[in-house]
Amino acid sequence: MMHPSVERFEKWTRSPTFREELKKLLSKSYLHVRTPRSKAVLRVQAVALEAIREYLNSMGFVELLPPIIGPVTDPGIRGARQASIDFYGHSYKVMSSAILYKQMMATALGRIYIVSPNVRLEPEKTIYTGRHLVEFVQVDVEEAHATYHRAMDVAEGLFKHVVRRVLERAGEELKLLGRSLEVPRGRFERISYDEALGILEKLGCRVDYGTEIPWRCEVVLSAYFEEPFFIYDYPRGSRGFYDREDPERPGILRDFDMLYPEGFGEAISGAEREYEYEKVVERIKEGGEDPRIYGWYLEMLSDGIAPTAGFGIGVERLTRYLCGLEAVWEARPYPKLPGIVSP
Amino acid sequence: MMHPSVERFEKWTRSPTFREELKKLLSKSYLHVRTPRSKAVLRVQAVALEAIREYLNSMGFVELLPPIIGPVTDPGIRGARQASIDFYGHSYKVMSSAILYKQMMATALGRIYIVSPNVRLEPEKTIYTGRHLVEFVQVDVEEAHATYHRAMDVAEGLFKHVVRRVLERAGEELKLLGRSLEVPRGRFERISYDEALGILEKLGCRVDYGTEIPWRCEVVLSAYFEEPFFIYDYPRGSRGFYDREDPERPGILRDFDMLYPEGFGEAISGAEREYEYEKVVERIKEGGEDPRIYGWYLEMLSDGIAPTAGFGIGVERLTRYLCGLEAVWEARPYPKLPGIVSP
């Protein structure tokens, strides 16, 4: 069932003055953050962050400082552009994700995580999704010699721990926000991409096999479930070059997404990683890119790295779900939205 | 007394092949991070970060997600340039510090902190200091209605807690690194800027009154002390526009630095903040800038904010001190140094 906040937001986006109202709201962020509602959201977020670290630290994951700029970054950000800076005469990117460094660091330390700020210049129309920010933070988790099933287990355990702690430590805030939450009891459902397309067809959303599930269909699927769930085994071509192809099932990637219920949509994205030089070069070429731009990364792969698996969980989307917010920008005190100049 | 690592590094910088050796070392960061030494450093850093959060959370400081880009950022980064990106046709900055947002958020929440990545395009000659990174992380702490003496107390308590936890939880790593540390026993010495200049003169470093203490003199002063210490009351003109001028002592700022002993130099920078519109505009003009570029920030000040005080502690410099490293880039797995292209 769709959460009333998600419905309210969808209705708002259909108003002809939506963009102007949004712009006005964002220009006064410094007043907005002083409201009891906004303060409650930020407190829930801080508790969630603390719980994430508590869980990962207890499992031996080492927290690393995030990379912000570098000669190359994640190209797998469909539709969004990367931001560039001039670094002493060289064009550097602002990190769109820490993926390349995750493989590097899990090889060194075994289990790592990075609370990683990402910048993605999303198309302006994404302000209507309520789920996109130009600047957001994801907790990037990576583990050497792990399968994608193990990564799903970690993601599920992490999420349940966060809900438990938020209920324990931010009950007042949830009450103020009118949000009722429960720690999910059973194991999360895990359906394949093919099964997801089957359910979607029954729900009236036709998705062409081989493509990423459009965000509107994802919302429909998300509202159909009552607890978070996983979709795994996306087809090759629908994801970044670093999602590993199953050697025994060509065309199928050993990857997954976790979706929230109630129409809140995508929560987590994860995978086993391609780590062999030849395969990565082939996949980069397949994506229409020149492998030479990946200088240090390909050099590292040709020297050899460990196979790893991991995932990223968006902190603002998590906050939106935990607090039952209309849109993801309510989970950020200084939100940057496509095409809108604001603090 | 100068720590042997600091001396070793200074000697290395005098080698004619220093820059080339450094470049080569950094190009293979992905191998360097797999050494037992590097892994120990990163584990100490993770323990330090955990201890910082533990301390601040216990005092009611709320952790916020960092801002990475925005229409304007901290101009008080002497000698370094800001990095710019194209944000939908507008020139945005990559944050050189979160200072403007700290005032905004401490007004809303009272006590806040941000583990804040900063990008500063430092002059190329700063590779010789061993203390500068183009990309680094500082923990930015801010509190409403606090004095700078209170901010020094928080900084001192925080630092002692970190050392205690590192000794408890990373003893093996310190041993591997050959570093012996102790929790400082007494209250840290607090000397004024004037007193610092007096000591420096005796040590053979002449500093002109009214200027920032050059980093070479800071090293000398730092080596003269056996425990961390504070320098307070810098003169107006030597710091950013946001350090508050003492209303009863014109020309004197209510601000401070904390320095490490053993030649490791600057640890923390802090202050009470200017928060009154008129005064800030005057100080911005004094710094040779057009106040109009501070759009949202000045609008916020004219609407009114709380007086606040706080500080920033650089995580890589802290790690360097805790581990007794030669240079700050050993505290980062993917260090970005002025003018050197590396992972």
XYZ file of C-alpha atoms in Angstrom:
686
model
C 0.000 0.000 0.000
C 1.240 3.453 -0.882
C 2.249 5.599 2.095
C 0.101 8.787 2.338
C 3.265 10.964 2.165
C 4.229 9.440 -1.171
C 0.713 10.046 -2.483
C 0.698 13.603 -1.159
C 3.972 14.308 -2.875
C 2.787 12.857 -6.184
C -0.270 15.086 -6.015
C 1.905 18.131 -5.294
C 4.107 17.472 -8.344
C 0.973 17.714 -10.521
C 0.291 21.268 -9.352
C 1.267 23.829 -12.018
C 3.102 25.891 -9.377
C 5.108 22.923 -7.976
C 8.506 24.083 -9.245
C 8.043 27.658 -8.028
C 6.803 26.543 -4.604
C 9.723 24.171 -4.265
C 12.228 26.864 -5.241
C 10.806 29.241 -2.650
C 10.866 26.574 0.048
C 14.501 25.691 -0.659
C 15.666 29.320 -0.679
C 14.685 29.526 2.986
C 16.303 26.260 4.104
C 17.952 28.037 7.027
C 14.508 28.801 8.483
C 13.019 25.439 7.520
C 15.689 23.556 9.553
C 14.541 25.336 12.715
C 11.072 23.737 12.632
C 10.374 20.946 15.152
C 9.627 18.631 12.232
C 12.974 19.215 10.537
C 14.887 18.892 13.804
C 13.173 15.567 14.490
C 14.159 14.307 11.033
C 17.814 15.253 11.573
C 17.855 13.544 14.966
C 16.424 10.338 13.491
C 19.087 10.516 10.782
C 21.873 10.889 13.353
C 20.557 7.859 15.265
C 20.388 5.868 12.015
C 23.987 6.791 11.147
C 25.145 5.805 14.607
C 23.326 2.468 14.311
C 24.860 1.796 10.895
C 28.356 2.289 12.309
C 27.581 0.262 15.410
C 26.453 -2.680 13.273
C 29.299 -2.553 10.764
C 31.994 -1.968 13.408
C 30.709 -4.958 15.383
C 31.232 -7.115 12.275
C 34.796 -5.945 11.784
C 34.208 -3.484 8.950
C 36.744 -0.620 9.073
C 35.451 2.893 8.380
C 37.502 4.883 5.862
C 37.433 8.587 5.019
C 35.621 9.288 1.750
C 37.305 10.307 -1.515
C 35.753 13.513 -2.935
C 37.746 14.200 -6.102
C 39.820 12.056 -8.426
C 40.940 11.565 -12.012
C 38.026 9.199 -12.708
C 34.754 8.175 -11.046
C 31.729 5.914 -11.380
C 30.236 6.129 -14.884
C 27.247 3.932 -13.975
C 24.944 6.836 -13.091
C 22.347 6.526 -15.812
C 21.116 9.860 -17.096
C 23.151 11.992 -14.675
C 26.308 13.937 -15.552
C 29.519 14.001 -13.539
C 30.806 17.289 -12.081
C 34.359 18.290 -13.059
C 36.939 20.575 -11.468
C 40.254 21.922 -12.687
C 42.956 20.138 -10.674
C 46.219 21.913 -11.489
C 45.493 21.791 -15.217
C 43.966 18.287 -15.196
C 40.240 17.582 -15.365
C 39.214 15.825 -12.152
C 35.791 14.492 -11.272
C 33.829 15.039 -8.099
C 32.995 11.512 -6.934
C 29.644 10.231 -8.222
C 30.333 7.140 -6.112
C 33.312 5.574 -4.338
C 33.003 2.263 -6.213
C 36.545 2.166 -7.658
C 38.081 2.852 -4.223
C 35.863 0.248 -2.558
C 37.472 -2.512 -4.595
C 40.912 -1.078 -3.821
C 40.317 -0.884 -0.095
C 38.439 -4.159 0.485
C 41.411 -5.858 -1.186
C 43.688 -4.246 1.431
C 41.565 -4.470 4.578
C 39.015 -7.225 3.914
C 35.927 -5.447 5.218
C 35.481 -1.699 4.789
C 32.846 1.016 4.643
C 32.844 4.647 3.644
C 30.210 7.255 4.488
C 30.572 8.662 1.025
C 29.169 11.953 -0.312
C 28.287 11.740 -4.012
C 27.556 14.460 -6.565
C 25.445 13.589 -9.623
C 24.079 16.267 -11.928
C 20.713 14.616 -12.454
C 18.335 15.660 -15.264
C 16.072 18.531 -14.156
C 12.938 16.402 -14.498
C 14.066 14.252 -11.553
C 12.779 16.903 -9.112
C 9.407 15.219 -9.762
C 10.520 11.851 -8.355
C 11.014 13.059 -4.767
C 13.917 10.600 -4.640
C 16.804 12.406 -6.342
C 19.339 14.835 -4.944
C 22.355 16.279 -6.750
C 24.380 15.825 -3.569
C 23.673 12.915 -1.269
C 25.471 10.487 1.018
C 25.606 6.738 0.732
C 27.164 4.290 3.116
C 29.357 2.198 0.850
C 30.067 -1.286 2.219
C 32.499 -3.764 0.628
C 33.888 -7.141 1.612
C 36.590 -9.292 0.047
C 35.757 -12.858 -1.006
C 32.021 -12.421 -0.332
C 29.120 -13.506 -2.527
C 26.160 -11.285 -3.372
C 24.001 -13.467 -1.141
C 26.296 -12.628 1.775
C 26.068 -8.921 0.828
C 22.258 -9.184 0.935
C 22.487 -10.790 4.386
C 24.654 -7.919 5.665
C 22.319 -5.329 4.123
C 19.271 -6.972 5.698
C 20.895 -7.257 9.122
C 22.057 -3.653 8.908
C 18.606 -2.358 8.026
C 16.905 -4.272 10.841
C 19.463 -3.004 13.358
C 18.865 0.584 12.238
C 15.086 0.286 12.675
C 15.574 -1.282 16.114
C 17.847 1.560 17.296
C 15.653 4.290 15.837
C 12.665 2.827 17.715
C 14.729 2.676 20.927
C 16.455 6.052 20.705
C 14.192 8.277 18.613
C 10.694 7.228 19.655
C 9.742 10.809 20.538
C 10.861 12.046 17.132
C 8.909 9.350 15.263
C 5.824 10.282 17.279
C 6.218 13.955 16.383
C 6.551 12.917 12.723
C 3.464 10.679 12.966
C 5.474 7.703 11.719
C 4.822 4.181 12.962
C 7.600 1.694 12.304
C 8.230 -1.937 13.192
C 11.351 -4.080 13.033
C 10.627 -6.484 10.173
C 10.238 -9.964 11.653
C 10.950 -12.511 8.937
C 13.642 -12.834 6.304
C 13.139 -10.324 3.475
C 11.678 -11.727 0.266
C 14.219 -12.178 -2.503
C 12.809 -12.191 -6.018
C 14.728 -12.338 -9.282
C 14.579 -9.587 -11.898
C 12.477 -11.937 -14.031
C 10.000 -12.493 -11.197
C 9.860 -8.726 -10.574
C 8.923 -8.164 -14.252
C 6.206 -10.811 -13.909
C 4.678 -9.125 -10.846
C 4.928 -5.730 -12.506
C 3.092 -6.971 -15.585
C 0.231 -8.132 -13.361
C 0.234 -4.679 -11.724
C -0.065 -3.040 -15.139
C 3.598 -1.988 -15.596
C 5.220 -3.455 -18.689
C 9.030 -3.397 -18.537
C 11.131 -4.515 -21.529
C 13.442 -7.354 -20.555
C 17.046 -6.217 -20.260
C 16.375 -2.636 -19.151
C 16.596 -1.058 -15.693
C 13.156 -0.975 -14.001
C 11.882 2.638 -14.450
C 11.431 4.504 -11.183
C 7.646 4.805 -11.608
C 7.322 1.018 -11.899
C 9.659 0.635 -8.944
C 7.255 2.757 -6.866
C 4.348 0.516 -7.922
C 6.306 -2.630 -7.037
C 7.467 -1.079 -3.759
C 3.856 -0.261 -2.775
C 2.873 -3.881 -3.502
C 5.163 -5.168 -0.725
C 4.661 -4.797 3.024
C 8.287 -5.233 4.063
C 11.604 -4.437 2.382
C 12.561 -6.929 -0.336
C 15.381 -7.745 -2.714
C 15.462 -7.984 -6.504
C 18.510 -9.905 -7.747
C 20.081 -11.100 -11.027
C 19.682 -8.043 -13.214
C 20.509 -8.615 -16.886
C 23.826 -7.443 -18.332
C 23.534 -4.019 -19.926
C 21.153 -2.611 -17.315
C 23.899 -1.782 -14.760
C 27.451 -0.437 -14.330
C 30.462 -2.320 -15.706
C 31.532 -3.316 -12.195
C 28.545 -5.614 -11.486
C 29.934 -9.095 -12.046
C 28.513 -11.313 -14.776
C 27.755 -14.842 -13.610
C 30.393 -17.028 -15.308
C 27.892 -19.883 -15.508
C 24.925 -17.841 -16.679
C 26.185 -15.398 -19.318
C 24.052 -12.277 -19.518
C 23.037 -12.457 -15.829
C 24.723 -10.212 -13.248
C 25.379 -11.297 -9.681
C 23.800 -8.146 -8.258
C 20.745 -6.872 -6.418
C 18.683 -3.940 -5.206
C 16.793 -3.674 -1.933
C 13.508 -1.771 -2.127
C 11.482 -0.227 0.689
C 7.780 -1.041 0.910
C 4.958 1.558 0.828
C 6.068 3.155 -2.436
C 9.345 4.538 -1.051
C 11.267 2.617 -3.747
C 14.979 1.867 -4.011
C 16.956 1.584 -0.778
C 20.152 -0.259 -1.591
C 22.108 -1.308 -4.649
C 24.737 -4.035 -4.490
C 26.709 -6.689 -6.348
C 29.686 -8.925 -6.648
C 32.281 -6.963 -8.631
C 34.098 -7.669 -11.858
C 37.744 -7.751 -10.805
C 39.535 -9.335 -13.751
C 41.313 -6.899 -16.051
C 40.180 -8.414 -19.386
C 36.528 -8.642 -18.405
C 36.411 -5.107 -17.036
C 38.003 -3.692 -20.198
C 35.412 -5.552 -22.287
C 32.538 -4.217 -20.165
C 33.874 -0.642 -20.252
C 34.047 -0.820 -24.054
C 30.527 -2.272 -24.133
C 29.351 0.821 -22.241
C 30.779 2.982 -25.027
C 33.723 4.320 -23.008
C 37.434 4.460 -23.735
C 39.181 2.241 -21.147
C 42.192 4.601 -21.168
C 40.335 7.128 -18.988
C 40.416 4.563 -16.161
C 44.211 4.906 -15.803
C 45.002 3.983 -12.195
C 41.997 1.692 -11.832
C 42.929 -0.553 -14.761
C 46.579 -0.519 -13.693
C 45.431 -1.794 -10.303
C 43.314 -4.526 -11.923
C 46.188 -5.655 -14.125
C 48.359 -5.930 -10.990
C 45.520 -7.987 -9.449
C 42.875 -7.399 -6.766
C 40.638 -9.602 -4.650
C 37.097 -10.511 -5.677
C 34.745 -8.424 -3.552
C 31.041 -7.833 -3.054
C 29.180 -4.995 -1.404
C 26.429 -2.447 -1.554
C 25.560 1.198 -1.037
C 22.677 2.474 1.079
C 21.518 6.046 0.499
C 21.285 7.846 3.837
C 18.700 10.445 2.770
C 16.424 7.775 1.243
C 16.791 5.717 4.395
C 15.851 8.789 6.446
C 12.875 9.429 4.180
C 11.652 5.880 4.770
C 12.293 5.907 8.525
C 10.506 9.246 8.965
C 7.819 8.681 6.314
C 8.747 11.883 4.451
C 7.194 13.158 1.253
C 10.514 13.683 -0.466
C 14.180 12.957 0.011
C 15.217 16.607 0.287
C 13.479 16.861 3.655
C 16.247 14.549 4.879
C 18.941 17.141 4.098
C 19.347 20.537 5.733
C 20.986 22.070 2.621
C 19.483 20.084 -0.279
C 20.813 20.585 -3.800
C 18.186 19.916 -6.444
C 18.681 19.767 -10.209
C 18.665 23.264 -11.692
C 17.647 25.028 -8.468
C 20.119 27.439 -6.823
C 19.726 27.208 -3.043
C 21.892 27.128 0.113
C 61.530 18.025 21.088
C 61.090 17.262 17.399
C 59.697 13.791 16.680
C 62.158 11.699 14.575
C 59.493 11.238 11.846
C 59.162 14.985 11.412
C 62.949 15.286 11.155
C 63.147 12.382 8.710
C 60.543 13.996 6.528
C 62.291 17.380 6.561
C 65.491 15.672 5.482
C 63.661 13.864 2.653
C 62.218 17.140 1.299
C 65.787 18.428 0.878
C 66.659 15.563 -1.470
C 66.761 16.757 -5.124
C 64.652 13.747 -6.136
C 61.963 14.289 -3.464
C 59.176 15.295 -5.852
C 59.841 12.421 -8.247
C 60.028 9.852 -5.448
C 56.803 11.155 -3.976
C 55.033 11.043 -7.333
C 56.091 7.441 -7.864
C 54.989 6.439 -4.378
C 51.552 8.014 -4.815
C 50.975 6.432 -8.227
C 51.033 3.036 -6.511
C 48.739 3.909 -3.601
C 46.701 0.764 -4.215
C 49.747 -1.351 -3.372
C 50.921 0.901 -0.542
C 47.600 0.478 1.329
C 48.177 -3.275 1.511
C 51.290 -2.925 3.698
C 50.920 -3.812 7.405
C 52.023 -0.277 8.264
C 49.336 1.387 6.170
C 46.647 -0.977 7.457
C 47.634 -0.185 11.036
C 47.358 3.558 10.315
C 43.870 3.168 8.846
C 42.736 1.086 11.834
C 44.005 3.733 14.267
C 42.151 6.360 12.244
C 38.904 4.361 12.392
C 39.255 4.022 16.183
C 39.918 7.773 16.474
C 36.825 8.596 14.399
C 34.718 6.268 16.519
C 36.048 7.908 19.693
C 35.321 11.399 18.350
C 31.704 10.452 17.697
C 31.380 8.671 21.021
C 32.560 11.794 22.871
C 30.468 14.296 20.929
C 27.324 12.128 20.941
C 27.620 11.718 24.718
C 27.568 15.521 25.046
C 24.432 15.899 22.936
C 26.084 17.028 19.694
C 24.035 15.875 16.672
C 25.956 14.563 13.662
C 24.906 16.036 10.319
C 25.716 14.929 6.789
C 28.354 17.130 5.151
C 27.692 19.652 2.391
C 29.993 19.077 -0.620
C 28.961 21.741 -3.136
C 27.224 25.101 -2.857
C 26.958 28.580 -4.335
C 29.591 29.898 -1.892
C 32.160 28.509 0.542
C 34.819 29.472 3.063
C 37.148 32.147 1.660
C 39.458 32.020 4.696
C 41.874 29.497 3.170
C 44.997 31.610 2.839
C 46.952 30.901 -0.310
C 44.732 28.057 -1.525
C 42.211 28.303 -4.368
C 38.653 27.029 -4.296
C 37.532 24.339 -6.774
C 34.520 25.200 -8.943
C 31.978 23.085 -10.812
C 29.292 23.938 -13.337
C 25.950 23.493 -11.570
C 23.277 23.798 -14.267
C 24.862 26.940 -15.661
C 25.830 28.426 -12.277
C 29.340 28.383 -10.836
C 29.272 26.350 -7.620
C 32.158 25.752 -5.241
C 33.338 22.479 -3.797
C 33.329 23.087 -0.039
C 36.681 24.335 1.311
C 35.045 24.153 4.749
C 31.533 23.838 6.156
C 31.799 27.028 8.226
C 28.745 28.829 6.783
C 26.535 25.781 7.351
C 27.851 25.303 10.885
C 26.414 28.645 11.956
C 23.136 27.786 10.218
C 22.826 24.390 11.879
C 24.005 25.241 15.413
C 21.313 27.940 15.380
C 18.727 25.239 14.623
C 19.959 22.333 16.750
C 22.157 23.882 19.443
C 25.058 21.434 19.257
C 26.134 19.908 15.971
C 29.084 18.315 14.226
C 29.869 17.383 10.666
C 32.568 14.988 9.461
C 33.281 17.319 6.608
C 35.434 16.639 3.514
C 37.146 19.790 2.246
C 38.877 20.526 -1.062
C 41.534 23.274 -1.170
C 43.802 23.741 -4.175
C 46.924 24.517 -2.170
C 50.032 26.064 -3.760
C 52.336 23.371 -5.166
C 55.113 24.241 -2.733
C 52.993 22.935 0.169
C 54.016 19.360 -0.691
C 57.153 20.250 1.285
C 55.266 20.871 4.543
C 54.090 17.270 5.010
C 50.914 18.793 6.468
C 48.830 19.777 3.441
C 46.396 17.750 1.377
C 44.168 19.042 -1.416
C 41.380 16.826 -0.106
C 41.069 16.189 3.612
C 38.429 15.680 6.282
C 37.832 17.784 9.344
C 35.393 17.177 12.124
C 33.547 20.476 12.367
C 32.025 21.118 15.786
C 29.723 24.070 16.602
C 27.649 25.084 19.597
C 25.128 27.871 20.064
C 25.681 30.414 22.859
C 29.149 29.084 23.699
C 32.319 31.070 24.353
C 35.675 30.273 22.807
C 36.880 29.116 26.227
C 34.090 26.553 26.239
C 35.079 25.496 22.695
C 38.674 24.979 23.920
C 37.361 22.833 26.778
C 35.379 20.647 24.372
C 38.384 20.350 22.032
C 40.682 19.360 24.905
C 38.236 16.802 26.283
C 37.712 15.385 22.819
C 41.418 14.996 22.164
C 42.071 13.267 25.491
C 39.185 10.869 24.909
C 40.561 9.977 21.477
C 44.025 9.184 22.856
C 42.488 7.074 25.626
C 40.427 5.002 23.169
C 43.293 4.584 20.707
C 45.468 3.249 23.537
C 42.687 0.869 24.614
C 41.581 -0.340 21.195
C 44.579 0.019 18.894
C 47.515 -0.855 21.120
C 48.736 -3.523 18.676
C 48.690 -1.049 15.815
C 50.630 1.600 17.765
C 53.212 -1.041 18.625
C 53.596 -2.023 14.974
C 54.038 1.673 14.134
C 56.599 2.116 16.916
C 54.557 4.947 18.425
C 54.347 5.512 22.172
C 51.501 7.720 23.324
C 50.147 8.834 26.674
C 46.901 10.481 27.686
C 47.939 14.042 28.627
C 47.428 14.440 32.386
C 47.029 18.118 33.172
C 45.064 20.919 31.597
C 46.611 22.029 28.287
C 48.594 25.256 28.393
C 46.782 28.232 26.913
C 48.994 31.057 25.681
C 47.940 34.198 23.854
C 49.116 35.049 20.350
C 51.320 37.746 21.918
C 52.912 35.228 24.279
C 53.452 32.828 21.370
C 55.323 35.535 19.457
C 57.456 36.175 22.543
C 58.429 32.494 22.857
C 59.084 32.298 19.127
C 61.422 35.272 19.265
C 63.443 33.518 21.969
C 63.535 30.413 19.736
C 64.901 32.500 16.867
C 61.655 32.890 14.874
C 60.650 36.495 14.341
C 56.975 36.894 13.402
C 55.516 40.293 12.490
C 52.659 41.207 14.803
C 49.294 40.897 13.064
C 50.185 38.099 10.668
C 49.348 34.396 10.823
C 52.230 32.418 12.352
C 54.069 30.826 9.359
C 53.977 27.041 9.353
C 57.769 26.733 9.826
C 57.604 28.784 13.022
C 54.577 26.776 14.106
C 56.694 23.622 13.828
C 59.413 25.196 15.985
C 56.873 26.273 18.602
C 55.187 22.880 18.476
C 58.511 21.093 19.097
C 59.123 23.349 22.124
C 56.056 21.933 23.913
C 55.652 18.474 25.402
C 51.879 18.322 25.355
C 49.213 19.846 23.102
C 48.608 23.548 23.792
C 46.357 26.394 22.722
C 47.180 29.776 21.203
C 44.296 32.224 21.531
C 43.409 35.860 20.686
C 44.784 36.186 17.177
C 44.812 39.730 15.801
C 42.158 40.866 13.332
C 43.326 40.499 9.756
C 45.155 37.219 10.311
C 42.040 35.019 10.069
C 38.715 34.498 8.205
C 35.888 37.064 8.483
C 33.859 34.692 10.653
C 36.218 34.784 13.689
C 34.520 37.186 16.091
C 36.236 40.406 17.099
C 36.153 41.049 20.838
C 33.730 43.971 21.308
C 35.774 45.167 24.292
C 39.192 44.734 22.716
C 38.990 45.976 19.134
C 41.562 44.296 16.891
C 41.576 41.078 18.948
C 39.649 38.011 17.776
C 37.979 35.577 20.166
C 39.600 32.583 18.492
C 42.251 29.920 18.969
C 44.366 27.140 17.517
C 45.408 23.938 19.224
C 48.877 22.671 18.321
C 50.358 19.214 18.771
C 53.735 18.876 20.474
C 56.830 17.259 18.900
C 56.800 19.432 15.781
C 53.513 18.039 14.426
C 52.058 21.569 14.354
C 48.463 22.720 13.972
C 45.746 20.381 15.214
C 42.600 22.443 15.634
C 41.338 25.871 14.661
C 38.382 27.460 16.418
C 36.560 30.641 17.378
C 33.460 32.448 18.429
C 31.728 33.554 15.216
C 30.695 36.910 13.911
C 26.922 36.576 13.572
C 25.694 40.158 13.155
C 24.923 41.181 9.591
C 26.606 44.623 9.669
C 29.826 43.364 11.196
C 30.118 40.439 8.814
C 29.591 42.676 5.773
C 32.321 44.999 7.066
C 34.732 42.100 7.590
C 33.986 40.615 4.148
C 34.756 43.981 2.547
C 37.920 44.257 4.629
C 39.037 40.921 3.106
C 38.665 42.453 -0.353
C 35.546 40.510 -1.311
C 32.184 41.584 -2.669
C 29.558 40.723 -0.032
C 27.017 40.012 -2.787
C 28.624 36.633 -3.534
C 27.482 35.481 -0.077
C 23.801 35.577 -1.142
C 22.014 33.046 1.077
C 24.471 33.433 3.957
C 23.967 37.177 4.332
C 20.214 36.779 3.887
C 20.301 34.330 6.787
C 22.326 36.755 8.926
C 19.947 39.620 8.200
C 17.057 37.399 9.303
C 19.093 36.657 12.457
C 21.059 33.695 13.817
C 22.361 32.635 17.219
C 25.882 33.467 18.411
C 27.918 30.281 18.162
C 31.437 29.010 18.783
C 33.212 25.939 17.545
C 36.256 24.397 15.975
C 37.496 22.032 13.295
C 39.929 19.171 13.869
C 41.687 17.735 10.820
C 41.366 13.948 10.850
C 44.484 13.228 8.766
C 46.662 15.510 10.936
C 45.219 13.875 14.034
C 46.063 10.467 12.555
C 49.568 11.658 11.716
C 50.085 12.713 15.323
C 48.545 9.572 16.837
C 50.634 7.298 14.605
C 53.773 9.462 14.551
C 53.819 9.610 10.741
C 56.270 11.506 8.589
C 53.591 13.211 6.536
C 49.866 13.683 6.488
C 49.322 11.804 3.215
C 50.192 8.530 4.946
C 46.900 9.024 6.796
C 44.890 8.816 3.571
C 44.601 5.784 1.308
C 44.029 7.940 -1.814
C 45.882 11.190 -1.058
C 45.545 14.149 -3.407
C 48.613 16.376 -3.384
C 49.040 19.758 -5.081
C 49.923 19.285 -8.744
C 50.371 15.495 -8.557
C 47.946 13.269 -10.485
C 47.359 10.075 -8.479
C 44.494 7.707 -7.545
